[in-house]
Coordinates of C-alpha atoms and ligand atoms in Angstrom, one line a residue:
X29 CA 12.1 -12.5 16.8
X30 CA 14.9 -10.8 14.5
X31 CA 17.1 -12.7 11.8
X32 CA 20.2 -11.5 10.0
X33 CA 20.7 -12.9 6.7
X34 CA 24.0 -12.4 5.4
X35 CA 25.0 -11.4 1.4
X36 CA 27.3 -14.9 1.4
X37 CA 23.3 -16.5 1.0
X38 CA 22.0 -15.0 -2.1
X39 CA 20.7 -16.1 -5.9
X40 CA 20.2 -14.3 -9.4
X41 CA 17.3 -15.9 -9.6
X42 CA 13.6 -16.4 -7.8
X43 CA 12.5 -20.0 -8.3
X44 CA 10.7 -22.7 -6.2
X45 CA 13.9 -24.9 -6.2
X46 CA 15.9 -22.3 -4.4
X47 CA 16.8 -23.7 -0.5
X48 CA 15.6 -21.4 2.1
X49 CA 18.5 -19.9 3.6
X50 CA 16.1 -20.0 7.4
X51 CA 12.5 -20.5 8.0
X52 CA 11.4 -17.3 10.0
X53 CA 7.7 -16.4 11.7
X54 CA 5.2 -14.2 10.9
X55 CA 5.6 -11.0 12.2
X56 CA 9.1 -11.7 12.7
X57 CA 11.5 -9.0 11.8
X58 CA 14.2 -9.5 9.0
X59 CA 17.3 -8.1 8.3
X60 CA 19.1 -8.7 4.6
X61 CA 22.5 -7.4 3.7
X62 CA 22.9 -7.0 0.4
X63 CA 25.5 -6.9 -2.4
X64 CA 25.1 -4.2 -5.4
X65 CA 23.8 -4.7 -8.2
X66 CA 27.0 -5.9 -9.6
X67 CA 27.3 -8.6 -7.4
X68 CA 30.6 -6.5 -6.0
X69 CA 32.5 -6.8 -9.2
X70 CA 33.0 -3.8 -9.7
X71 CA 35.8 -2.1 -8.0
X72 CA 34.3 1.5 -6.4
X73 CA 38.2 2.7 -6.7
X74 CA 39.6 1.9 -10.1
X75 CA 40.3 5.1 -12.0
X76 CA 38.9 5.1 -14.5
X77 CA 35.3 3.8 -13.0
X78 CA 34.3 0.8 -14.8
X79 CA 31.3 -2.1 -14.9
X80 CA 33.2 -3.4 -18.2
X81 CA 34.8 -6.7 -16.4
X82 CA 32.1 -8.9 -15.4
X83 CA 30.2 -11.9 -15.1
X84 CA 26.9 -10.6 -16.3
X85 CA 24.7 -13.5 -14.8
X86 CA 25.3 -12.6 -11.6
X87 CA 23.5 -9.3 -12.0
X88 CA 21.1 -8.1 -8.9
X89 CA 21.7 -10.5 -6.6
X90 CA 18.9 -11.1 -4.0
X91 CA 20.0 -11.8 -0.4
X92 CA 18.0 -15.0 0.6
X93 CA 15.4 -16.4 0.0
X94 CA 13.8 -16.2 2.8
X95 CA 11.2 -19.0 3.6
X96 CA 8.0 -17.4 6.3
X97 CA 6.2 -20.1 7.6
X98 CA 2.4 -21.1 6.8
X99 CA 3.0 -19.2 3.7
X100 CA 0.6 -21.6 0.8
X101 CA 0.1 -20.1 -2.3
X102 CA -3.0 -18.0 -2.9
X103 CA -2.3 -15.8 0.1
X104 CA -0.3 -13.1 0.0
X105 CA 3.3 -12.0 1.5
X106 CA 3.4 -8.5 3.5
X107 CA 6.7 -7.1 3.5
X108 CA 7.0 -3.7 5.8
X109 CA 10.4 -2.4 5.0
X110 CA 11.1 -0.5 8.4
X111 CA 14.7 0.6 7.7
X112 CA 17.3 1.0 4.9
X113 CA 20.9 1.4 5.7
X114 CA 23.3 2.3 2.5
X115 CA 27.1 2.3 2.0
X116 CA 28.6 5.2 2.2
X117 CA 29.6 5.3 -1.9
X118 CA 27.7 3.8 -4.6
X119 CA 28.0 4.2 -8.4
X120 CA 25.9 5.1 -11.4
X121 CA 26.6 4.3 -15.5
X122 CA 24.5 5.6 -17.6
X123 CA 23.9 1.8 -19.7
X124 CA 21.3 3.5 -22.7
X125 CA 24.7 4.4 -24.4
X126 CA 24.7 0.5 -25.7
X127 CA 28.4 0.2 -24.7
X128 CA 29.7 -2.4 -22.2
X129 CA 31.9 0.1 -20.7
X130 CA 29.7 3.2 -20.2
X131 CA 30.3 5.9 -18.6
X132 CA 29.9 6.2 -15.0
X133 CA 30.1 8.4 -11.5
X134 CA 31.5 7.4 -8.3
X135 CA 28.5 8.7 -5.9
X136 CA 29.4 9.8 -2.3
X137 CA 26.7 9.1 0.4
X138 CA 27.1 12.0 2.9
X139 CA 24.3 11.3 5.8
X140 CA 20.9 11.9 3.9
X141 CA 22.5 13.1 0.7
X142 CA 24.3 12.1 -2.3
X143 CA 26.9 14.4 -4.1
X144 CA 26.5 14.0 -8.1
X145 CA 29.5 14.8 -9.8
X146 CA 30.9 17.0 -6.9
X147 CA 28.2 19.0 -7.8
X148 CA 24.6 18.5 -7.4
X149 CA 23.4 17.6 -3.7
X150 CA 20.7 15.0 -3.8
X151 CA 18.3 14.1 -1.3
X152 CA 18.8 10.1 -0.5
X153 CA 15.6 8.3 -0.4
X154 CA 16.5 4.5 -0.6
X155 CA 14.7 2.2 -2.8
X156 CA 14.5 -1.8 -3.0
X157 CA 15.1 -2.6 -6.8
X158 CA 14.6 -6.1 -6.4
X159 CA 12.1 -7.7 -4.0
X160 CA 10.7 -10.7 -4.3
X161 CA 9.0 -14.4 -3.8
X162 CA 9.4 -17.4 -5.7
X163 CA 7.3 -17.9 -8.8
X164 CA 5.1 -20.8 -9.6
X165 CA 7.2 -23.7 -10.3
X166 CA 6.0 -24.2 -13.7
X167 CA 7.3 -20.5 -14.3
X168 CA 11.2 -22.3 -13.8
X169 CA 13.3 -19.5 -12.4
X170 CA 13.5 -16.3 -13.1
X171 CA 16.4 -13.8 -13.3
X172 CA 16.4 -11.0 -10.5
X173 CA 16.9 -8.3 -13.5
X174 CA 13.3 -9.3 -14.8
X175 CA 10.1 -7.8 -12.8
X176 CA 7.2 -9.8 -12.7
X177 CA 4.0 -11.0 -11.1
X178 CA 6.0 -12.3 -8.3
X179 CA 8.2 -9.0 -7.8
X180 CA 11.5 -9.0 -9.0
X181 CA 13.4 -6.2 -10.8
X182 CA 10.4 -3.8 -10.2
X183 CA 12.7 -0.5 -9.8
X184 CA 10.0 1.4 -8.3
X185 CA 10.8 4.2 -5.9
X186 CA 7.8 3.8 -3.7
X187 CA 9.6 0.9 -2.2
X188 CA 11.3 2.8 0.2
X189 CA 11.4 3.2 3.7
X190 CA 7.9 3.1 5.5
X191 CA 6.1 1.2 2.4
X192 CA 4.3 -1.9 2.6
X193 CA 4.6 -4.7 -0.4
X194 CA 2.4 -7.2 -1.1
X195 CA 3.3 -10.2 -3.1
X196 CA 1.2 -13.1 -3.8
X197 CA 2.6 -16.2 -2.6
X198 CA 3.2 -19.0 -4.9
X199 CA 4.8 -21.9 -3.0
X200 CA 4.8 -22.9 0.3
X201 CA 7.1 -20.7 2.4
X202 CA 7.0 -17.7 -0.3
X203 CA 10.9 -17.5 -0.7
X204 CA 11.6 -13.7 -0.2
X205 CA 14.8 -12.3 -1.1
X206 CA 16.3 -9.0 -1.6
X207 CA 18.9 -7.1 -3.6
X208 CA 19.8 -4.0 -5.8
X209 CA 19.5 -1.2 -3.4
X210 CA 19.1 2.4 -4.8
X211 CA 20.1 5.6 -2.7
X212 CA 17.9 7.7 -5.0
X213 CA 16.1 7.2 -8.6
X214 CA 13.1 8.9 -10.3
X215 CA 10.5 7.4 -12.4
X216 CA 11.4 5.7 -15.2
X217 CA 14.8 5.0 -14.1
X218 CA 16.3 6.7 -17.6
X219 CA 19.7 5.7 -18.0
X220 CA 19.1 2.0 -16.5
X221 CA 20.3 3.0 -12.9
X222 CA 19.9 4.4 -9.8
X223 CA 22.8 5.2 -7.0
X224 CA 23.3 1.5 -7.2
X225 CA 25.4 0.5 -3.7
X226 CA 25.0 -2.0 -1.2
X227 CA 23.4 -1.7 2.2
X228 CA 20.9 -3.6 4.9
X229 CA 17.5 -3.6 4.8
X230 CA 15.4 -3.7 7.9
X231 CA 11.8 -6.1 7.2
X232 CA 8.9 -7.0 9.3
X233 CA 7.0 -10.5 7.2
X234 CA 3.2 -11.2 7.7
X235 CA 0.6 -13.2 6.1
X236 CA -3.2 -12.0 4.3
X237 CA -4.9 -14.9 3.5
X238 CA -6.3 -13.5 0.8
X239 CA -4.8 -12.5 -3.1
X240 CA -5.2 -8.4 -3.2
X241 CA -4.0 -8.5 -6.7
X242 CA -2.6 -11.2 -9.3
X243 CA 0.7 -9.1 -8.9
X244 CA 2.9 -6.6 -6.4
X245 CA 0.8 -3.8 -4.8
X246 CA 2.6 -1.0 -2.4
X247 CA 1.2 0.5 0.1
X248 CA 2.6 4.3 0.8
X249 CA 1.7 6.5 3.8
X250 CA -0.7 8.0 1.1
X251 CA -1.5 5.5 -1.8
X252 CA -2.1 1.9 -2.7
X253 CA 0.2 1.2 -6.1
X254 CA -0.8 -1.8 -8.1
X255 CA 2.1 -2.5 -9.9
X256 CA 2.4 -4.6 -12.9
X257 CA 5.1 -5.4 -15.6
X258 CA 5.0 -6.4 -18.9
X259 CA 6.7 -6.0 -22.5
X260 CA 5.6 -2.9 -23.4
X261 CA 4.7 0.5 -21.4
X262 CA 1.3 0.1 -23.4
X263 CA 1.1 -3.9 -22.2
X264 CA 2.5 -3.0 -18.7
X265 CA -0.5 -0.1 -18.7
X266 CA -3.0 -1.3 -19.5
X267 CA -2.9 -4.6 -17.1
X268 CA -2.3 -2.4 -14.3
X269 CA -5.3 -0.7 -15.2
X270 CA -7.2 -3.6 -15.4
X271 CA -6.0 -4.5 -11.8
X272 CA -6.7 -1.6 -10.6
X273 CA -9.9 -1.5 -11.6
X274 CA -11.0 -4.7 -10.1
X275 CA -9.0 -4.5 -6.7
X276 CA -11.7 -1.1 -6.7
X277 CA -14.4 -2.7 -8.0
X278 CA -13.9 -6.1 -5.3
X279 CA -12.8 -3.6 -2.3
X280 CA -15.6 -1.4 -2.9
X281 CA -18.1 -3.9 -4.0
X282 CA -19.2 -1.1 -7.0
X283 CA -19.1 -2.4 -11.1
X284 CA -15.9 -2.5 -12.9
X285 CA -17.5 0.7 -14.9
X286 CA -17.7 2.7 -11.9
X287 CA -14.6 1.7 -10.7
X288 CA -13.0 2.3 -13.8
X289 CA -14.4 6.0 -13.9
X290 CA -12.9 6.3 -10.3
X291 CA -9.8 5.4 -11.2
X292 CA -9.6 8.2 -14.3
X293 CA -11.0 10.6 -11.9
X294 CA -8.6 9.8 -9.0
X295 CA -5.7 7.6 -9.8
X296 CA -1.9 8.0 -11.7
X297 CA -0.9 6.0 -14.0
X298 CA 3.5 6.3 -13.4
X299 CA 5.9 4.6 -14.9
X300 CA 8.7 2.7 -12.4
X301 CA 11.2 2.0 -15.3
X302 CA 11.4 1.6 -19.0
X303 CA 15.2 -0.5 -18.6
X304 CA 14.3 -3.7 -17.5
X305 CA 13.6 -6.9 -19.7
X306 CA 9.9 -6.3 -19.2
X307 CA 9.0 -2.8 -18.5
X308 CA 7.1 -2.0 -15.3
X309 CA 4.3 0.8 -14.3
X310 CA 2.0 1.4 -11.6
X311 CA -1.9 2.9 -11.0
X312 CA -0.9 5.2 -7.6
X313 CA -4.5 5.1 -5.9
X314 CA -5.0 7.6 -2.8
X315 CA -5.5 5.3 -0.1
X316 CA -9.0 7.0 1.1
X317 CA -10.5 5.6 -2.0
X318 CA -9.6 1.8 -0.4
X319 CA -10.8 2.4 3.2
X320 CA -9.7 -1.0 5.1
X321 CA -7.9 -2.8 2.4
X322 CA -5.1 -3.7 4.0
Ligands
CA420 CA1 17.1 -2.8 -10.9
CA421 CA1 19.8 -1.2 -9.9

């Protein structure tokens, strides 16, 4: 079965006390309109382009959340993003100049490009900024411009069309919701952005019964990305590499030393972004190391 879930339902914040917007099946197929990043505020016409006048808390609004049912916490939320349909302009400010009117671009979207300052042609490759479930309900609620354990502002650019995430659920139903589409960013997400615009997104939902990590993995046509966020790049690394390591060591039933040497043998370390209130990277590990996983 397919479900539209309009932008009108959305929050700026994953929590457990967040209303469902609908209850939908596994395997059912979702589709989430969502708002920029901006929440629409700002005006894609006003010359000059500027994110100065704004409400701030409503930043990255997710479109949702979306309750799947049979969802209990300990299992873990499949999201197959099948399709990503973007507006035809979005905008870009580049927010390390500390400013609250930085300088920005008005981006055209031409088919499966983006034109940069009348200049540069970039291919479009659509990314999720914001995905995510409902955190624990001790956690309280979180905003949608901090990544977590439960998703979030993870600004990774492996969530893109054809990618699998996994989140673990932790409350009945999950809670998905969705927001902050990018047409294009790199690594790192350097000056706090990517083409930020809005757009649809196109999901199928299942259910594992089982935790594959305490956090968000990605599954690409190639690799397995256990993702994890935290205050530092040095914090955010090294628990990823600890998850890593024992989502090897558990798959593969070998010691966490062994795994640990696969993973320096095998595995990248890459950073997702270094903007966010927690910073986020990733262990990218080729997926015919984890025959069967998902
Ligand atoms: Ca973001
Ligand atoms: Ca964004």
């Amino acid at each position: 079965m397919e479900h539209y879930v309009g932008s009108e339902h959305r929050v700026y914040a994953m929590s457990a006390a967040n209303p469902a917007v609908v209850t939908v099946q596994p395997r059912d197929r979702v589709v989430f309109q969502t708002l920029d990043c901006f929440d629409g505020q700002v005006s894609y016409d006003a010359q000059p382009l500027s994110c100065a006048v704004r409400d701030r808390f409503r930043a990255n609004p997710a479109t949702g959340p979306v309750a799947i049912a049979g969802a209990r916490p300990g299992m873990t939320l499949k999201v197959h993003i099948e399709k990503i349909t973007v507006a035809p302009r979005g905008v870009v400010f580049d927010c390390t100049v500390g400013s609250n009117d930085p300088p920005g671009r008005l981006v055209p979207i031409l088919d499966d490009s983006a034109l940069f300052a009348d200049r540069f042609t970039l291919p479009l490759q659509p990314v999720i900024g914001t995905i995510g479930v409902a955190p624990a309900p001790e956690q309280g609620a979180i905003p949608d411009t901090t990544p977590g354990d439960h998703g979030g502002n993870l600004d990774t650019k492996d969530i893109t069309v054809g990618a699998a995430v996994y989140l673990p659920v932790f409350v009945e139903g999950a809670l998905l919701g969705v927001g902050d589409l990018h047409g294009v960013q790199g690594d790192g997400e350097m000056c706090g952005q990517g083409i930020e615009l809005p757009g649809e997104v196109t999901v199928t939902v299942d259910l594992l019964e089982e935790t594959l990590a305490p956090g968000p993995v990605v599954e690409t046509p190639r690799t397995i990305c256990v993702i994890a966020s935290a205050r530092t790049l040095d914090e955010a690394a090294k628990l990823a590499v600890e998850r890593a390591r024992d989502l090897l060591a558990r798959h593969l039933q070998i010691s966490t030393h062994d795994a640990m040497m696969l993973l320096s043998l095998q595995a990248d370390l890459r950073i997702s972004q270094v903007v966010n209130p927690l910073r986020t990277v990733r262990v990218s590990i080729p997926k015919t190391l984890l025959p069967g996983l998902v």
